[in-house]
Tab-separated table of C-alpha atoms and ligand atoms in Angstrom:
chain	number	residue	atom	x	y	z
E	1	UNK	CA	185.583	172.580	55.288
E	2	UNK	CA	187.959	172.117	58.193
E	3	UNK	CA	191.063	169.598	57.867
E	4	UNK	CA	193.137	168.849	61.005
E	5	UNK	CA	195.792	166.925	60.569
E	6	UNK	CA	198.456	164.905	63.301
E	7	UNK	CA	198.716	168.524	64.696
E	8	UNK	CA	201.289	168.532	68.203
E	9	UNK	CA	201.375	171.407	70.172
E	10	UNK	CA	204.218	171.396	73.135
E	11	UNK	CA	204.298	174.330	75.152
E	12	UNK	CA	207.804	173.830	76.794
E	13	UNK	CA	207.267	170.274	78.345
E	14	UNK	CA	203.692	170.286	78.443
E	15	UNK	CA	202.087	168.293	75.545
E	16	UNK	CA	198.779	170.503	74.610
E	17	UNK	CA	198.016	168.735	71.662
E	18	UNK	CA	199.128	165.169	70.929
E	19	UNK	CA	199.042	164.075	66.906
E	20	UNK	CA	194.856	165.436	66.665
E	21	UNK	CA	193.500	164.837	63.340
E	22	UNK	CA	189.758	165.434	62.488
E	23	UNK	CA	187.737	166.907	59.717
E	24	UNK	CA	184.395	168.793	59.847
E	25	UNK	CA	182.037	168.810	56.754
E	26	UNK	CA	180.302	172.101	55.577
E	27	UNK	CA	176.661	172.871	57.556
E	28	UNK	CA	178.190	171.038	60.434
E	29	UNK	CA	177.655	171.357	64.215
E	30	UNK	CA	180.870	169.891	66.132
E	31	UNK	CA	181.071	169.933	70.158
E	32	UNK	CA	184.824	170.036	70.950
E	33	UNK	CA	184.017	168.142	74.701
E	34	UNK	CA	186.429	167.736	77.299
E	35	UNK	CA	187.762	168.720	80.779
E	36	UNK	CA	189.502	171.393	81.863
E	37	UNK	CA	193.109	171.862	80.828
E	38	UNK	CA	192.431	168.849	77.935
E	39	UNK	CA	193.615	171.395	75.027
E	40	UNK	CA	190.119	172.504	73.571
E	41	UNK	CA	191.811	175.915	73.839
E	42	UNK	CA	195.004	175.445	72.120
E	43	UNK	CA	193.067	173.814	69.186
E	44	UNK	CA	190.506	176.463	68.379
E	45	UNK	CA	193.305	178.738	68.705
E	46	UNK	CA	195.642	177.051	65.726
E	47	UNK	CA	192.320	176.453	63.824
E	48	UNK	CA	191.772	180.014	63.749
E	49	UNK	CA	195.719	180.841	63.416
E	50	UNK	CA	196.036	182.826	66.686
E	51	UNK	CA	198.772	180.750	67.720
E	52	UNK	CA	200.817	178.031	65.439
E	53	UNK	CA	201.150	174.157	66.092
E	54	UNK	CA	204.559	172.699	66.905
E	55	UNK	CA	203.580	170.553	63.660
E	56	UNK	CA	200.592	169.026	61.325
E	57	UNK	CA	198.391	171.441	59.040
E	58	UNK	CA	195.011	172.735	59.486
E	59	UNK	CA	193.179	174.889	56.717
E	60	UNK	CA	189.971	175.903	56.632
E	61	UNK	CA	188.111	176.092	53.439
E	62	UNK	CA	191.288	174.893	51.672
E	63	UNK	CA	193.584	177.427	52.971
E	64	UNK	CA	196.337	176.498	55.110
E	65	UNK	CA	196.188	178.362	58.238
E	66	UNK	CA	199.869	178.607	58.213
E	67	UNK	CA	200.303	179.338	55.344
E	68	UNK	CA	197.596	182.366	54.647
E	69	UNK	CA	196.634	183.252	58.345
E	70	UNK	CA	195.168	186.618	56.605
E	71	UNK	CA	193.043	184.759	54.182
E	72	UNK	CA	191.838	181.792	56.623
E	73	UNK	CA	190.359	184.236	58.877
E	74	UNK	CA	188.550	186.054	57.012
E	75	UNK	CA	186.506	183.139	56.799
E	76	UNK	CA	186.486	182.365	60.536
E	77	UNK	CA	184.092	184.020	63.227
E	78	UNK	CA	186.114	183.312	66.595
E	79	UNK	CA	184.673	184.046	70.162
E	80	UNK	CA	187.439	183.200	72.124
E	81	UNK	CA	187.404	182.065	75.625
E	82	UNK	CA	187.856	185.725	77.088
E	83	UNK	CA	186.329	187.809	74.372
E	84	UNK	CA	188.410	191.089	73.607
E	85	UNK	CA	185.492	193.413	74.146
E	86	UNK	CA	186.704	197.432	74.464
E	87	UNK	CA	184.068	198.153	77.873
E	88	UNK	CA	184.537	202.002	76.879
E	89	UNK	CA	182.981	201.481	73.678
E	90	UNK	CA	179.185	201.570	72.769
E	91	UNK	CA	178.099	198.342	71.166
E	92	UNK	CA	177.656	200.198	67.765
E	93	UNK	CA	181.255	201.838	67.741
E	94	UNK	CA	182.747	199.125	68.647
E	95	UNK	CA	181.238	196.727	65.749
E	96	UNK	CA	182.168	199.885	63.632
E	97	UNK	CA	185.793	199.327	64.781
E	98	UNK	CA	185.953	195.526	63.998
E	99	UNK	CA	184.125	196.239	60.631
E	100	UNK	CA	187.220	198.481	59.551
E	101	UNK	CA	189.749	196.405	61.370
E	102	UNK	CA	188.449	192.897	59.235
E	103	UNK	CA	188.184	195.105	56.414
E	104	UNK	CA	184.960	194.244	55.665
E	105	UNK	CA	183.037	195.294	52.089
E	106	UNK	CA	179.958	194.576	52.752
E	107	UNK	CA	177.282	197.291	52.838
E	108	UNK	CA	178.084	198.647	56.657
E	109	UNK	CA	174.706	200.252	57.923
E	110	UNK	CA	172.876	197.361	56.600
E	111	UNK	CA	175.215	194.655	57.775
E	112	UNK	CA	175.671	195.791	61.161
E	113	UNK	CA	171.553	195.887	61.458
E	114	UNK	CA	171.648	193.168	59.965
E	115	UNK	CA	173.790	190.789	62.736
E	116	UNK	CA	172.859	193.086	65.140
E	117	UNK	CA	169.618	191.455	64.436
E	118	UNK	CA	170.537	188.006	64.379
E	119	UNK	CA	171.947	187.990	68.148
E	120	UNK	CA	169.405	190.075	69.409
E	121	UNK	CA	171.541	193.172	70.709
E	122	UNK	CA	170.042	195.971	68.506
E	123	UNK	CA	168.290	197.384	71.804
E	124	UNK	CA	171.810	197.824	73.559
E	125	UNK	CA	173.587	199.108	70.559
E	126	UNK	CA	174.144	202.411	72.003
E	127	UNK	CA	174.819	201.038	75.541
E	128	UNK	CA	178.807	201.358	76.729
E	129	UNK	CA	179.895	197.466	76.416
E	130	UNK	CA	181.568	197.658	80.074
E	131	UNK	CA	178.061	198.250	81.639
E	132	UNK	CA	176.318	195.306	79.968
E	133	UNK	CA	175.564	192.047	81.326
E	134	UNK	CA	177.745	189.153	81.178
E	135	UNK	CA	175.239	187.309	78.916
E	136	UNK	CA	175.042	190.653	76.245
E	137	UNK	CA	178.784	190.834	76.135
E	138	UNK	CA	178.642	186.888	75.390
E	139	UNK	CA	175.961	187.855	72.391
E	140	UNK	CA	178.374	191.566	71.778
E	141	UNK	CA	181.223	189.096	71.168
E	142	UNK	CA	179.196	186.456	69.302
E	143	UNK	CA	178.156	189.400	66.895
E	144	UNK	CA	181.245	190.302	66.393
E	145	UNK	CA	182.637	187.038	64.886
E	146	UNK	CA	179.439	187.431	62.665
E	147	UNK	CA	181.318	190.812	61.056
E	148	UNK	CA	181.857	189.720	57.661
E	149	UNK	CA	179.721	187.049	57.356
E	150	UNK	CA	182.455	184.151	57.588
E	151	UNK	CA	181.540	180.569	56.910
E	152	UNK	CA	183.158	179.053	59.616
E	153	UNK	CA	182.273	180.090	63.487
E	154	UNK	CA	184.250	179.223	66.392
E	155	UNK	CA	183.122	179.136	69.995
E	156	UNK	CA	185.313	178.568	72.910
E	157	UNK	CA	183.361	177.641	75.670
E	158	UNK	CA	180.665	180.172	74.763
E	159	UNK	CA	178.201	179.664	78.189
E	160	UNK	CA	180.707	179.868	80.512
E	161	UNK	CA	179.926	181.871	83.665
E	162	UNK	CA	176.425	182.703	81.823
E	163	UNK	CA	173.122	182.175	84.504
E	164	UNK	CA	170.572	178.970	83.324
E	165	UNK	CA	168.336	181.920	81.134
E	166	UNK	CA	171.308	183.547	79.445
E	167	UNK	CA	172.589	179.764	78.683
E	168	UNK	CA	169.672	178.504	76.916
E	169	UNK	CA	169.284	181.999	75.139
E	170	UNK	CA	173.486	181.517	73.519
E	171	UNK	CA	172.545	177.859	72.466
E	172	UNK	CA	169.583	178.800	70.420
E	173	UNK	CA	171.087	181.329	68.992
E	174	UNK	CA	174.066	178.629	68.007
E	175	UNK	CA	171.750	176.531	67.006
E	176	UNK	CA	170.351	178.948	64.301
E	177	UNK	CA	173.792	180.157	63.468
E	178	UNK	CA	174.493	176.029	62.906
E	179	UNK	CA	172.212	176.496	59.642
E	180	UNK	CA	173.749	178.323	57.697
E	181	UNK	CA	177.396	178.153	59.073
E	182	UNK	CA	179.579	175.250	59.874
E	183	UNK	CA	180.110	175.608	63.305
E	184	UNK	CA	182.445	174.356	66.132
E	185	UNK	CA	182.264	174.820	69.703
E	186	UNK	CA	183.993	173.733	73.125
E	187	UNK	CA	182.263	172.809	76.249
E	188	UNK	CA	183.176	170.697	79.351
E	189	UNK	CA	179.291	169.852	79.772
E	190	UNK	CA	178.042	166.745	78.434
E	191	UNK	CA	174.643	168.114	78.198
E	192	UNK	CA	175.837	170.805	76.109
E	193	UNK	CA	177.014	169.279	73.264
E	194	UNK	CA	173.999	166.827	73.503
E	195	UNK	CA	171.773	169.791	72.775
E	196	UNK	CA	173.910	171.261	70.287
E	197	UNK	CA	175.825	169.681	68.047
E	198	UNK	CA	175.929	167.147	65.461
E	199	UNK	CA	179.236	165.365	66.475
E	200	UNK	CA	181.439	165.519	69.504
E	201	UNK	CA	184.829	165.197	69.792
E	202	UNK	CA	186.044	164.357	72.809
E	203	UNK	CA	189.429	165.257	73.716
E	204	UNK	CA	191.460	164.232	77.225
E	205	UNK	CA	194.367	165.013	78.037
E	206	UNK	CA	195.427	166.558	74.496
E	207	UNK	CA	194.423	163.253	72.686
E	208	UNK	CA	191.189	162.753	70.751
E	209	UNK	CA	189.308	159.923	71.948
E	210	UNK	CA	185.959	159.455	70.473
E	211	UNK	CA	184.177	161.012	66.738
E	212	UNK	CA	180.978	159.891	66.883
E	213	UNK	CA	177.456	161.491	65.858
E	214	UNK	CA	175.852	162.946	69.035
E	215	UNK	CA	173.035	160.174	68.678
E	216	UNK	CA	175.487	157.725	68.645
E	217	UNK	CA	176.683	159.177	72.035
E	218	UNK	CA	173.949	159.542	73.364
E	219	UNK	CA	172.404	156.235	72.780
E	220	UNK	CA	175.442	154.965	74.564
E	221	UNK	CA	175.268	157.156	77.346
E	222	UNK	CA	171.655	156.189	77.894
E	223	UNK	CA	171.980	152.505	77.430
E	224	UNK	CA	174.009	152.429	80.584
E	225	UNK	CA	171.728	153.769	82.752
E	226	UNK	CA	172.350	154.337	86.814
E	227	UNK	CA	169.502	155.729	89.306
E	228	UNK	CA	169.593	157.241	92.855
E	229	UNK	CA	166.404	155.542	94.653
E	230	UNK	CA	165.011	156.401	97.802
E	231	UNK	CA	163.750	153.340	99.117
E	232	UNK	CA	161.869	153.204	102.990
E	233	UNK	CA	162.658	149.877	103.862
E	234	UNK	CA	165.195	147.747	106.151
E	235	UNK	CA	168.972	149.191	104.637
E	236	UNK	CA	170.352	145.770	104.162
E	237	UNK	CA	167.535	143.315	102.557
E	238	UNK	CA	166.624	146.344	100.584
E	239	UNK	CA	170.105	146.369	98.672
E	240	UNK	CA	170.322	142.209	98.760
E	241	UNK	CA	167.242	141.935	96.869
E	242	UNK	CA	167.942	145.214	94.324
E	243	UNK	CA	171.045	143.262	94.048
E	244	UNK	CA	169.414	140.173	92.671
E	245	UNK	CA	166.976	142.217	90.386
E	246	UNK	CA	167.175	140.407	86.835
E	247	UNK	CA	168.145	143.494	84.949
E	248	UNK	CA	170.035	145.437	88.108
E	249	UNK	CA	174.077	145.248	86.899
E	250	UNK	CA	174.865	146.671	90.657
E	251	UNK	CA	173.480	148.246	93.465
E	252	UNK	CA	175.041	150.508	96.417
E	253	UNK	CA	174.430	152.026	99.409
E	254	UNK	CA	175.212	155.049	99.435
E	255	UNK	CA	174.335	156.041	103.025
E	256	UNK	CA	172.489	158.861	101.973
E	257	UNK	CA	168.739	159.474	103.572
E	258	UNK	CA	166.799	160.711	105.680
E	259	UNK	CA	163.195	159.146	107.829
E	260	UNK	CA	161.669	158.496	104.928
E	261	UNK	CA	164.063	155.866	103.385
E	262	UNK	CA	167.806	155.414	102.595
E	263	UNK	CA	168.995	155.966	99.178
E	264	UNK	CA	170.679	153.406	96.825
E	265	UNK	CA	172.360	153.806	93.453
E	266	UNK	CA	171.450	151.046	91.187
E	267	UNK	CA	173.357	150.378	87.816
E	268	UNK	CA	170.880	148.696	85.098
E	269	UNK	CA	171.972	146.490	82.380
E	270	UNK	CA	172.840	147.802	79.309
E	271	UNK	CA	169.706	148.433	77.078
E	272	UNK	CA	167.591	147.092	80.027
E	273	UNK	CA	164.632	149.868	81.953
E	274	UNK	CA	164.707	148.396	85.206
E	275	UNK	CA	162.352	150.789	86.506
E	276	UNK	CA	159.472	149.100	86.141
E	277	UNK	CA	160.698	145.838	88.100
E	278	UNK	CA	162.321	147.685	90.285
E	279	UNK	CA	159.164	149.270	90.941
E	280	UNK	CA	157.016	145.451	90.957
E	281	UNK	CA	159.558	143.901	93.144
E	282	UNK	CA	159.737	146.761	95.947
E	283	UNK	CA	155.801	146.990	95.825
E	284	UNK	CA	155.421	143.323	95.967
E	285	UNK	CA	157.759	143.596	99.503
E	286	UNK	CA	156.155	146.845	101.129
E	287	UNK	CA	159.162	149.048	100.525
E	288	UNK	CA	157.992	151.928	98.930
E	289	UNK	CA	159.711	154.045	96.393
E	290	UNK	CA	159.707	157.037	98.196
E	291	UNK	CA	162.194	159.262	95.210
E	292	UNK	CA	163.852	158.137	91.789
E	293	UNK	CA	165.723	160.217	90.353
E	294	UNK	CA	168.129	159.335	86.824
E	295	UNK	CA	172.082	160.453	87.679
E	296	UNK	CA	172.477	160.143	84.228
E	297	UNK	CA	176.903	159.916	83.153
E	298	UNK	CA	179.090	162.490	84.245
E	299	UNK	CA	181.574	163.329	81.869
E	300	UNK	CA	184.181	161.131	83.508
E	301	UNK	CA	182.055	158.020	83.514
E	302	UNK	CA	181.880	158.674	79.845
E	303	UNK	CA	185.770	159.085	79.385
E	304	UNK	CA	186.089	156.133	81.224
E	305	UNK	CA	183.671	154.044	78.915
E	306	UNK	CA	184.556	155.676	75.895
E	307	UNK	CA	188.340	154.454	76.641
E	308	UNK	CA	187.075	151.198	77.596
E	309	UNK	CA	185.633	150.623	74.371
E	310	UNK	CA	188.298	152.007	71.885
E	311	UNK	CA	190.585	149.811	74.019
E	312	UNK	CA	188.312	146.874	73.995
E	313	UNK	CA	188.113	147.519	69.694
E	314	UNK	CA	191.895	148.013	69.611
E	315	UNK	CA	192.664	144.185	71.274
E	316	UNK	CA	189.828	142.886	69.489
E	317	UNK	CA	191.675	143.711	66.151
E	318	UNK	CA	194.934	143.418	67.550
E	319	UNK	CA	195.972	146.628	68.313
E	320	UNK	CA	198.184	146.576	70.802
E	321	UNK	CA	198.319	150.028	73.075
E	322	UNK	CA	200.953	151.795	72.943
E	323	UNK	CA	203.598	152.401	75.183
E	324	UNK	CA	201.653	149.003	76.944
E	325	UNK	CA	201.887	145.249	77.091
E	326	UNK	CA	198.525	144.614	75.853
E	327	UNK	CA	197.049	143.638	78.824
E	328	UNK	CA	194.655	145.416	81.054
P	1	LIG	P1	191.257	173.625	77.737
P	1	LIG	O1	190.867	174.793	76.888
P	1	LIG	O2	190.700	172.319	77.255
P	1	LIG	O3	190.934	173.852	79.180
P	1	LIG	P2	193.974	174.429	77.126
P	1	LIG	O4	194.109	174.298	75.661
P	1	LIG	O5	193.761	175.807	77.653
P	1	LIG	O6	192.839	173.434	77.645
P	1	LIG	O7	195.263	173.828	77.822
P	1	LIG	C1	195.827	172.570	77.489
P	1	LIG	C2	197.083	172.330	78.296
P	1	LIG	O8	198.106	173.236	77.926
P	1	LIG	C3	196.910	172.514	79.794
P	1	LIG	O9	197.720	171.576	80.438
P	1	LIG	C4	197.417	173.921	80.035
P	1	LIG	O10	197.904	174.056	81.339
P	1	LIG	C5	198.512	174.033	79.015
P	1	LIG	N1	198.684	175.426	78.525
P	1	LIG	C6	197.756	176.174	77.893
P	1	LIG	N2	198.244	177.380	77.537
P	1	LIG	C7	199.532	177.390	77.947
P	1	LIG	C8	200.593	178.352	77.857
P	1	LIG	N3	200.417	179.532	77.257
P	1	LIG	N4	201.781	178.006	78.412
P	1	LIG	C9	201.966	176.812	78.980
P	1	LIG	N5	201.028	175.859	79.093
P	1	LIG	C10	199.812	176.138	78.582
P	2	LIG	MG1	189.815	176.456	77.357
């Protein structure tokens, strides 16, 4: 549905994209996941053709991008990271606009009802766009990629500066979208994706460094669990004996607390629940557990790992890194 292929992108000096290949299968849900500045941007944007790669191909339903920009996207819904919405437009007019400017042939009364529908924005349809909510000018612009009906839709960073409501809202309504189009999106929230999508790319520093099925993800994420305990107890015999847990990979103080205990962060053992010795052991010495609370990864904790193990497969085959010795 979506081919990728060694695509580069320089902009001046600055390497955007470095040699990204991927491919996304129809019906799919892809999370594009990565920090800030890591190129998420730049790819949607040659995926869709708004801006060319410095080389590689992309097409999209077997048409090069490149190539046919015309053709490719008119099968591409794109909300891009600052959606181009005309604020002294109503709703209506404006999807009226888009219809002629895509060119569109399907039947327009009924199709604009019809995704007006789908996102939910039928009641603000005569509404001036510039007066509505951030989270209705999210949906606004996520109806207009729907003009058209394309196969393909194309999400950059759709929650972003959207309240907890509005956020949960825009990923149902991707989530519905996901079945019946293939759809990609970009996030720098872990959680996101999680929720979302299929498969997650993740993508540092222009290079993409893990394609793995969300579950797969998220098994590993959650195999390598660390807590935040409050423990009231003496500081120091507290952390010695959490430290000698069978099952506890590493405990810290972190100096945090307050009178009713100080508060440690313990590292488990892969695969290993070490809450319920944890629990036994601080019972058994009359240190009670006074909060627990799971930190979960951040997203750079699962860079980091997700490195470690591509670079721990690489020397395991032989793969040496490049541009390194081998050695770590
Ligand atoms: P993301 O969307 O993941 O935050 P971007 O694709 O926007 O990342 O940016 C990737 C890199 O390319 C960043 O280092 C950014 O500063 C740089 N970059 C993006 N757009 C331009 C541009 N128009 N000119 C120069 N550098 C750019
Ligand atoms: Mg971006």
């Amino acid at each position: 549905m979506i081919e990728v292929r060694n695509v580069i992108k320089y902009y001046g000096n600055v390497t955007a994209l470095d040699d990204v290949s991927f491919t996304v299968n129809e019906g799919e849900i892809v999370g594009f996941l990565g920090p800030n500045g890591a190129g998420k941007s730049t790819m949607m944007n040659i995926i869709t053709g708004y801006l060319s790669s410095t080389s590689g191909d992309v097409s999209v339903c077997g048409i090069d991008v490149l190539e046919y920009p015309d053709e490719a996207k008119k099968r591409i819904g794109f909300l891009p990271e600052q959606p181009p919405l005309y604020r002294e437009m109503t709703v209506l007019e404006y999807l009226n606009f888009v219809y002629d400017l895509k060119k569109c042939t399907l039947d327009r009364k009924a199709h604009i009802a019809e995704i007006l529908s789908v996102t939910k924005t039928a009641d603000v349809k005569d509404r001036l766009i510039g007066n509505l909510s951030k989270g209705y000018r999210q949906r606004v612009g996520i109806t207009e990629a729907l003009v058209g009906n394309p196969p393909v839709m194309i999400f950059d960073e759709p929650t972003v500066g959207l309240d907890p409501k509005q956020i949960i809202e825009i990923r149902n309504l991707i989530r519905n979208l996901g079945k019946n189009h293939t759809v990609i999106l970009s996030t720098h929230i872990l959680t996101e994706v999680q929720s979302v999508c299929d498969r997650i790319l993740i993508i540092n520093e222009g290079r993409l460094i893990a394609d793995e099925k969300t579950a797969d993800i998220s098994r590993a994420v959650g195999s390598n669990r660390t807590y935040s305990v409050k423990v009231s107890g003496p500081r120091r015999d507290v952390l010695r004996e959490l430290r000698a847990l069978p099952g506890v990979k590493g405990a810290e103080d972190t100096g945090d607390g307050d009178s009713d205990g100080a508060v440690f962060a313990v590292e488990a053992d892969r695969g290993v629940d070490v809450r319920r010795p944890m629990f036994n052991m601080l019972a058994s010495k009359g240190w009670p557990i006074m909060e627990l609370t799971p930190r979960g990864m951040s997203l750079e904790e699962v860079f980091v790992m997700i490195t470690d193990e591509d670079e721990k497969r690489r020397a395991s085959r032989g793969v040496k890194k490049t541009g390194g010795d081998g050695k770590r």
